[in-house]
mmCIF file of N, CA and C in Angstrom:
data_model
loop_
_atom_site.group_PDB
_atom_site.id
_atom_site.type_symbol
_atom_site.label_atom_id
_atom_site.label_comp_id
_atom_site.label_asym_id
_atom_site.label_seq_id
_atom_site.Cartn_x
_atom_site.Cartn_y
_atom_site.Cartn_z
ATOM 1 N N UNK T 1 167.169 69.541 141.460
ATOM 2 C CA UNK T 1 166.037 70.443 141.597
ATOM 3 C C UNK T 1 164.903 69.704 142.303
ATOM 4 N N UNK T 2 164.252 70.326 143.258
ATOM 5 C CA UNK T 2 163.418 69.525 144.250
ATOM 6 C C UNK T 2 162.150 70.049 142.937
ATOM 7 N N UNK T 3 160.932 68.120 143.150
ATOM 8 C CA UNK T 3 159.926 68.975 142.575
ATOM 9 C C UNK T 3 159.250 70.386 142.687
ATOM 10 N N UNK T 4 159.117 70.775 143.732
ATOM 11 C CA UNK T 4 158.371 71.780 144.105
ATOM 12 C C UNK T 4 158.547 72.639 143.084
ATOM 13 N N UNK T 5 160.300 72.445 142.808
ATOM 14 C CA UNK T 5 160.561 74.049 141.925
ATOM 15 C C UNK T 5 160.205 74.244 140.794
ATOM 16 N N UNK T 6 160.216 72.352 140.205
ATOM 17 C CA UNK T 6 159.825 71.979 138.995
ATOM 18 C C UNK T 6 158.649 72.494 139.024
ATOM 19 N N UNK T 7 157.643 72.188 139.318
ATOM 20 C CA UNK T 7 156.407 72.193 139.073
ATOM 21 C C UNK T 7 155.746 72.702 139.613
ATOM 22 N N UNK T 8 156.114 73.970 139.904
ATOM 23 C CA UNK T 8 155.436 74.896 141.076
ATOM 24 C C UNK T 8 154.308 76.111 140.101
ATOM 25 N N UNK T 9 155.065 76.616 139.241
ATOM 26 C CA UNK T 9 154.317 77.580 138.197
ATOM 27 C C UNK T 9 155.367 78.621 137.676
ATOM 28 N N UNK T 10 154.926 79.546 137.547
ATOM 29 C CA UNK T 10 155.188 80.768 136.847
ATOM 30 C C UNK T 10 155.732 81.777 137.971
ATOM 31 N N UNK T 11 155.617 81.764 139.213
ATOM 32 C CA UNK T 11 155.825 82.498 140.333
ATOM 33 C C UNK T 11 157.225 82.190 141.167
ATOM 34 N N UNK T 12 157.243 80.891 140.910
ATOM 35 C CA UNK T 12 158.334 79.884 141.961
ATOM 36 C C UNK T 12 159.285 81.263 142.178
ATOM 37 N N UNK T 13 159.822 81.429 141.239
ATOM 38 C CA UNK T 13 161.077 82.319 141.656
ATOM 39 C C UNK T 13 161.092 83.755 141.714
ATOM 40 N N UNK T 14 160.110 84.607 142.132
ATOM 41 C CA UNK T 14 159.899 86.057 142.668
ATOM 42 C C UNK T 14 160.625 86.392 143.768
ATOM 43 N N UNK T 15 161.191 85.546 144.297
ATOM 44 C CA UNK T 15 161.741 85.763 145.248
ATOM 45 C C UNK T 15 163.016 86.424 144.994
ATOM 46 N N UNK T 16 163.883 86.470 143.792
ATOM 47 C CA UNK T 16 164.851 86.796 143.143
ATOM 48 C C UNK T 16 164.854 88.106 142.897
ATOM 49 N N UNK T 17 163.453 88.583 142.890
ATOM 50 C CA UNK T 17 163.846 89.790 142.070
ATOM 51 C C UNK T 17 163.904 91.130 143.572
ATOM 52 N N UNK T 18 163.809 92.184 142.990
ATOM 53 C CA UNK T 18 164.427 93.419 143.768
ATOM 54 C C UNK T 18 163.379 94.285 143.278
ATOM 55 N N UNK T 19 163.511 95.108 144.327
ATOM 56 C CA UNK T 19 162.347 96.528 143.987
ATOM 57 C C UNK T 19 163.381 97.059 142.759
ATOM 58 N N UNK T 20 162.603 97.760 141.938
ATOM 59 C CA UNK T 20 163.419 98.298 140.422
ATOM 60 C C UNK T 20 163.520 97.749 139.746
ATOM 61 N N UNK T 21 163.578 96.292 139.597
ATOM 62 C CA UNK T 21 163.683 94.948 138.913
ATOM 63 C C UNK T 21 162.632 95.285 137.724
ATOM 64 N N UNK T 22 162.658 95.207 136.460
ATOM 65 C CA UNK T 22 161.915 95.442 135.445
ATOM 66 C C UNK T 22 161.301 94.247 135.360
ATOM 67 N N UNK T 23 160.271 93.967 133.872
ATOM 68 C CA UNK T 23 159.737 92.383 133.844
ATOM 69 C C UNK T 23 158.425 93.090 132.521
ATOM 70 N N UNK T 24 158.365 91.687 131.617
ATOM 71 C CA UNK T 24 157.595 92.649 130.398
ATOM 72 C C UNK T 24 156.262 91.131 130.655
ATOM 73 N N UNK T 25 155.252 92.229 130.221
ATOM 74 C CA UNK T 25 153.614 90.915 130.248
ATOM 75 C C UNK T 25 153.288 91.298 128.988
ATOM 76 N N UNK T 26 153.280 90.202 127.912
ATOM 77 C CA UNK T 26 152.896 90.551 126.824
ATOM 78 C C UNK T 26 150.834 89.882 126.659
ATOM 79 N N UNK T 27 150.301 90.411 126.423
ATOM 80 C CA UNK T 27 148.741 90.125 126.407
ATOM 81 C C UNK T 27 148.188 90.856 125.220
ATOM 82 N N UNK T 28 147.499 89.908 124.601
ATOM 83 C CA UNK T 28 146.837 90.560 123.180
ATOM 84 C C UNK T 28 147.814 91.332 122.654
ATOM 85 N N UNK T 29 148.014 92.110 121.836
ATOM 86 C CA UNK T 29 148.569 92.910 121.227
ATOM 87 C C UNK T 29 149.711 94.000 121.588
ATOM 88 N N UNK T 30 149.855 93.734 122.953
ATOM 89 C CA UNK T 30 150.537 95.086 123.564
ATOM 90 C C UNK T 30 151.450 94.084 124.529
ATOM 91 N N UNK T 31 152.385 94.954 125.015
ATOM 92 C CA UNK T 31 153.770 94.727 125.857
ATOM 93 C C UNK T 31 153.860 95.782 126.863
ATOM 94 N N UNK T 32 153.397 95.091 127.837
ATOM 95 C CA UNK T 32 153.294 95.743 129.035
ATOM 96 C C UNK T 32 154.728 96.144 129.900
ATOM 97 N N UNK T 33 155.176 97.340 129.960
ATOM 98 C CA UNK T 33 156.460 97.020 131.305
ATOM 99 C C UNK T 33 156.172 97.810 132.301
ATOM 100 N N UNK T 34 156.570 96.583 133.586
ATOM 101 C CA UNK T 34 156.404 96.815 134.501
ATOM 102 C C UNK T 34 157.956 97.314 135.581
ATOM 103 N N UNK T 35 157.934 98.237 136.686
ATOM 104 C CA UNK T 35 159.113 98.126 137.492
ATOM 105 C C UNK T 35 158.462 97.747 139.486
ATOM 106 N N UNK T 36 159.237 96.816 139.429
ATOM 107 C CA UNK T 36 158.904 96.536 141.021
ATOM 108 C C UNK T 36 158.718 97.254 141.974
ATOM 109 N N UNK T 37 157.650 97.994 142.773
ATOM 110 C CA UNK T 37 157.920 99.078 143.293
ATOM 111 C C UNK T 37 158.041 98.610 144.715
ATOM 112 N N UNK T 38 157.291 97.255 145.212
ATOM 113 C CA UNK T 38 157.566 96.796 146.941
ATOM 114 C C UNK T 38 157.388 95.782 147.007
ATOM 115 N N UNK T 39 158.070 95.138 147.477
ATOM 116 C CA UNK T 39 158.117 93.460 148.123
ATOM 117 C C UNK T 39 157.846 93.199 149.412
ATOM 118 N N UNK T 40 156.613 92.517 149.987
ATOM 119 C CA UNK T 40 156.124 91.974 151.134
ATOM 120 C C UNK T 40 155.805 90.931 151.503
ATOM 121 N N UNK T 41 156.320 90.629 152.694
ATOM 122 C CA UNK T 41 156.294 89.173 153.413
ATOM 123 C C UNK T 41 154.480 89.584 153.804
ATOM 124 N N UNK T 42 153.891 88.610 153.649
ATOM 125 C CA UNK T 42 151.991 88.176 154.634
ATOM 126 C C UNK T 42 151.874 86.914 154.865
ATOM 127 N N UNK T 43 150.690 87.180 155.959
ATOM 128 C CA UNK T 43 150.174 85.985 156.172
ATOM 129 C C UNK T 43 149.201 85.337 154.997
ATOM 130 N N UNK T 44 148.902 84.385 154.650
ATOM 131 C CA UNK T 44 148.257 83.864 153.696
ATOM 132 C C UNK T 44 146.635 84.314 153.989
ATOM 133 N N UNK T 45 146.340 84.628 154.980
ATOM 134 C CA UNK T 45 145.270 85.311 155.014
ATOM 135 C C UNK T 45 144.640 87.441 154.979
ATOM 136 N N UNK T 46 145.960 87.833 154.825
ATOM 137 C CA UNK T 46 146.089 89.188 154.605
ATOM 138 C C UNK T 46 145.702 89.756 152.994
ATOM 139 N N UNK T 47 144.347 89.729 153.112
ATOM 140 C CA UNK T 47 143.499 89.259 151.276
ATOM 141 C C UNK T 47 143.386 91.364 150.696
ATOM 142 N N UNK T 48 143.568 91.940 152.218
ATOM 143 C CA UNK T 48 144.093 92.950 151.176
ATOM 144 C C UNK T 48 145.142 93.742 150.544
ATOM 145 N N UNK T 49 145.423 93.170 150.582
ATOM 146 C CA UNK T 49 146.952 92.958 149.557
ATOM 147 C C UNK T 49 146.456 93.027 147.927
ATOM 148 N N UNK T 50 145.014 92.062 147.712
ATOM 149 C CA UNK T 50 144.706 91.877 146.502
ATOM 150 C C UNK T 50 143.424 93.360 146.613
ATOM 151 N N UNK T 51 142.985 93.786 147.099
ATOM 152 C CA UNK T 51 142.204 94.670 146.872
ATOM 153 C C UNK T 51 141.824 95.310 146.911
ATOM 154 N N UNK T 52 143.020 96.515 147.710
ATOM 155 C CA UNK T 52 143.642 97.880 147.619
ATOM 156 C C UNK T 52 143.604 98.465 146.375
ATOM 157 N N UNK T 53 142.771 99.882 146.821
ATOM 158 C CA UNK T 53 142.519 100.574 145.319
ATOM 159 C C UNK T 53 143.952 101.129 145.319
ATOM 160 N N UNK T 54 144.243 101.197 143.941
ATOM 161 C CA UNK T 54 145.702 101.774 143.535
ATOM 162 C C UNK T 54 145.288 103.116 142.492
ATOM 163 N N UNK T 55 145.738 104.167 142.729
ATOM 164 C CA UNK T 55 145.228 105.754 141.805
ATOM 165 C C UNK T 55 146.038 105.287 140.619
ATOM 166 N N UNK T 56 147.266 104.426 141.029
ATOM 167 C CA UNK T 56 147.998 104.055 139.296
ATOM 168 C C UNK T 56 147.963 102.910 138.861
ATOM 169 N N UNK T 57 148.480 102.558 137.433
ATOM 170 C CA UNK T 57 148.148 101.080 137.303
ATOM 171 C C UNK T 57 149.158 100.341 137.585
ATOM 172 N N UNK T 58 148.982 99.107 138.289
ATOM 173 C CA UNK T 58 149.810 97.883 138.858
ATOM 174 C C UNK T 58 149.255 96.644 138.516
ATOM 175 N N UNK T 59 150.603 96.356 139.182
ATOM 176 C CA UNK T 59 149.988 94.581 139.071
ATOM 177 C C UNK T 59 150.768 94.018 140.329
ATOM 178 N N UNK T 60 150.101 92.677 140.802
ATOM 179 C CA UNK T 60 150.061 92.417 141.980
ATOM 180 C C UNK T 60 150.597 90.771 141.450
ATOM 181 N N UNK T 61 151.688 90.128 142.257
ATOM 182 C CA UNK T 61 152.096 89.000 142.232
ATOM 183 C C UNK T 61 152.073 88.179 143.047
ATOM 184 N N UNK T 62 152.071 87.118 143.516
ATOM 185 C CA UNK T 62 152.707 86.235 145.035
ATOM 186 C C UNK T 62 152.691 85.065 144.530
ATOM 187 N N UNK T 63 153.570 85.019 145.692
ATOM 188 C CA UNK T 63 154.046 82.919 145.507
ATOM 189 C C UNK T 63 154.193 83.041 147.409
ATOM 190 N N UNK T 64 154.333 81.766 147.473
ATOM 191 C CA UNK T 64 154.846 81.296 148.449
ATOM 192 C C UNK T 64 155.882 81.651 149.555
ATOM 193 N N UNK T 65 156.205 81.559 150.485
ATOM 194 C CA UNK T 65 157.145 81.945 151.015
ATOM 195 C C UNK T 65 157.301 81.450 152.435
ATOM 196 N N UNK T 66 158.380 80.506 153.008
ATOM 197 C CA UNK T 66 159.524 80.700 151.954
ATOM 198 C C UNK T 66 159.338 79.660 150.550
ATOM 199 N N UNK T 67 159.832 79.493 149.674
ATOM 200 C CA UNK T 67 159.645 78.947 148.457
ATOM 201 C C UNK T 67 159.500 77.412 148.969
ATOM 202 N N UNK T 68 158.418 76.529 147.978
ATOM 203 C CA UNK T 68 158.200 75.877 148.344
ATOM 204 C C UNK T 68 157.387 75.632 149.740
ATOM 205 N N UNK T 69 156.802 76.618 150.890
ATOM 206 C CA UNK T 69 156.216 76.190 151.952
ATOM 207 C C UNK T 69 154.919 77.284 151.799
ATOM 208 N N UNK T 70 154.094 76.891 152.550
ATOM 209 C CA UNK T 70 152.873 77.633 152.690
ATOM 210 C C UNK T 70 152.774 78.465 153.729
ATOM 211 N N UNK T 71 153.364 79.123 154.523
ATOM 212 C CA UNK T 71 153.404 79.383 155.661
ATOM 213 C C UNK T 71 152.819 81.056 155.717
ATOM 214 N N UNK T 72 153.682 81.118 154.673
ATOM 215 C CA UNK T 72 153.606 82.863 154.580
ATOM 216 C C UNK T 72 153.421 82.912 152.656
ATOM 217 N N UNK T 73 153.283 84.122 152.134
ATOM 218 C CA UNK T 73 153.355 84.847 150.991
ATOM 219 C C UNK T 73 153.924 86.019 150.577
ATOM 220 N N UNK T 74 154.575 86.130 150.205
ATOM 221 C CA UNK T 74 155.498 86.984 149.190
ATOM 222 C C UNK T 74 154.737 87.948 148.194
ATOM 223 N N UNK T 75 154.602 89.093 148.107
ATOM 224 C CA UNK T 75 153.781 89.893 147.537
ATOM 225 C C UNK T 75 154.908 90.452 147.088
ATOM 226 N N UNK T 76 154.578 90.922 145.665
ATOM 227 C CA UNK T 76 155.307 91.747 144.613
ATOM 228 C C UNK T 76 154.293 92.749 143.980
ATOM 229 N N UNK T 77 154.802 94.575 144.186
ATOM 230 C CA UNK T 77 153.638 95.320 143.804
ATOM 231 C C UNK T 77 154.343 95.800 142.453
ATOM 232 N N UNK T 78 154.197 96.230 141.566
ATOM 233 C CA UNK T 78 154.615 96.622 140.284
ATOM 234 C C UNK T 78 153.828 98.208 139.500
ATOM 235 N N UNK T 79 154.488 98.600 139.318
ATOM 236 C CA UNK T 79 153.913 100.041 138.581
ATOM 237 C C UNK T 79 154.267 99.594 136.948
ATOM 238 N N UNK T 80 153.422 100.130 136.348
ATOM 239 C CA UNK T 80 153.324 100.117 134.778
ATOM 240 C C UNK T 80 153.621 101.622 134.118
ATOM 241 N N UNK T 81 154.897 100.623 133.938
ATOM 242 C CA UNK T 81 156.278 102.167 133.007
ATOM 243 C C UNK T 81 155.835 102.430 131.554
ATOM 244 N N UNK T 82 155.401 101.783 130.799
ATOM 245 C CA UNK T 82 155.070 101.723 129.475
ATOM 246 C C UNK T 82 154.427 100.778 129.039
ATOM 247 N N UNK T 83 153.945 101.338 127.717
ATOM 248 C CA UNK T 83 152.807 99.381 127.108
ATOM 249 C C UNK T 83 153.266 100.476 125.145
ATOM 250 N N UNK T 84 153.648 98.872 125.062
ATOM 251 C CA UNK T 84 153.963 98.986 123.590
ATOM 252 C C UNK T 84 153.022 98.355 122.529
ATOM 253 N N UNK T 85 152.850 98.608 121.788
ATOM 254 C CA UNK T 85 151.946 97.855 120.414
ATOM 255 C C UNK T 85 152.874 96.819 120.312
ATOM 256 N N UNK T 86 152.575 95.585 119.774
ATOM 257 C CA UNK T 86 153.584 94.681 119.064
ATOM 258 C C UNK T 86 153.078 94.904 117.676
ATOM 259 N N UNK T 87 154.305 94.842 117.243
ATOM 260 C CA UNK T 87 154.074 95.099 115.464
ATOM 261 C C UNK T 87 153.332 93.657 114.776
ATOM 262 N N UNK T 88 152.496 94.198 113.917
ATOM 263 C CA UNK T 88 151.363 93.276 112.913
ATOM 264 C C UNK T 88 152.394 92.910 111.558
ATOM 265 N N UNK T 89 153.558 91.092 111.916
ATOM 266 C CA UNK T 89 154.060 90.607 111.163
ATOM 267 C C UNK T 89 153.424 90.174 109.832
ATOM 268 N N UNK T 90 151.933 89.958 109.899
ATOM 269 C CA UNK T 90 150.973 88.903 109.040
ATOM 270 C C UNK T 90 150.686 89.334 107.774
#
């Protein structure tokens, strides 16, 4: 495994996934799911990508691209299918 992959973050491998591709964000109390709705190659300077009003709720990802190089970025757009309570074990 080259460092890069090691120690790249939480993103390194987006590259894997597929439009439809599910994926859960758990934050405070709730369980977010998300489904991939578009995957885009940019230039590292194409900043609206991040700040396009969306009428639904999403979430917005990128890493690198190709993995490991800086050249370009990889954008992942996501629609939010459901958000669950997590149950209060305590």
């Amino acid at each position: 495994v080259k460092d890069i992959e090691r120690n790249a973050g939480w993103f390194t491998r987006l590259d894997e996934l597929s439009v439809g591709d599910e994926f859960t964000i758990i934050y405070g109390h709730k369980i977010y799911i998300y489904s991939i709705a578009s995957i885009d190659i940019v230039d590292p300077r194409a900043t609206g990508v991040y700040t396009a009003y969306a009428p639904i709720q999403m979430v917005t990802m990128q890493t690198c691209h190709p993995r490991g190089e800086i050249e370009e970025r990889l954008i992942l757009k996501a629609v939010l299918l459901k958000t669950e309570d997590i149950a209060n074990n305590s």
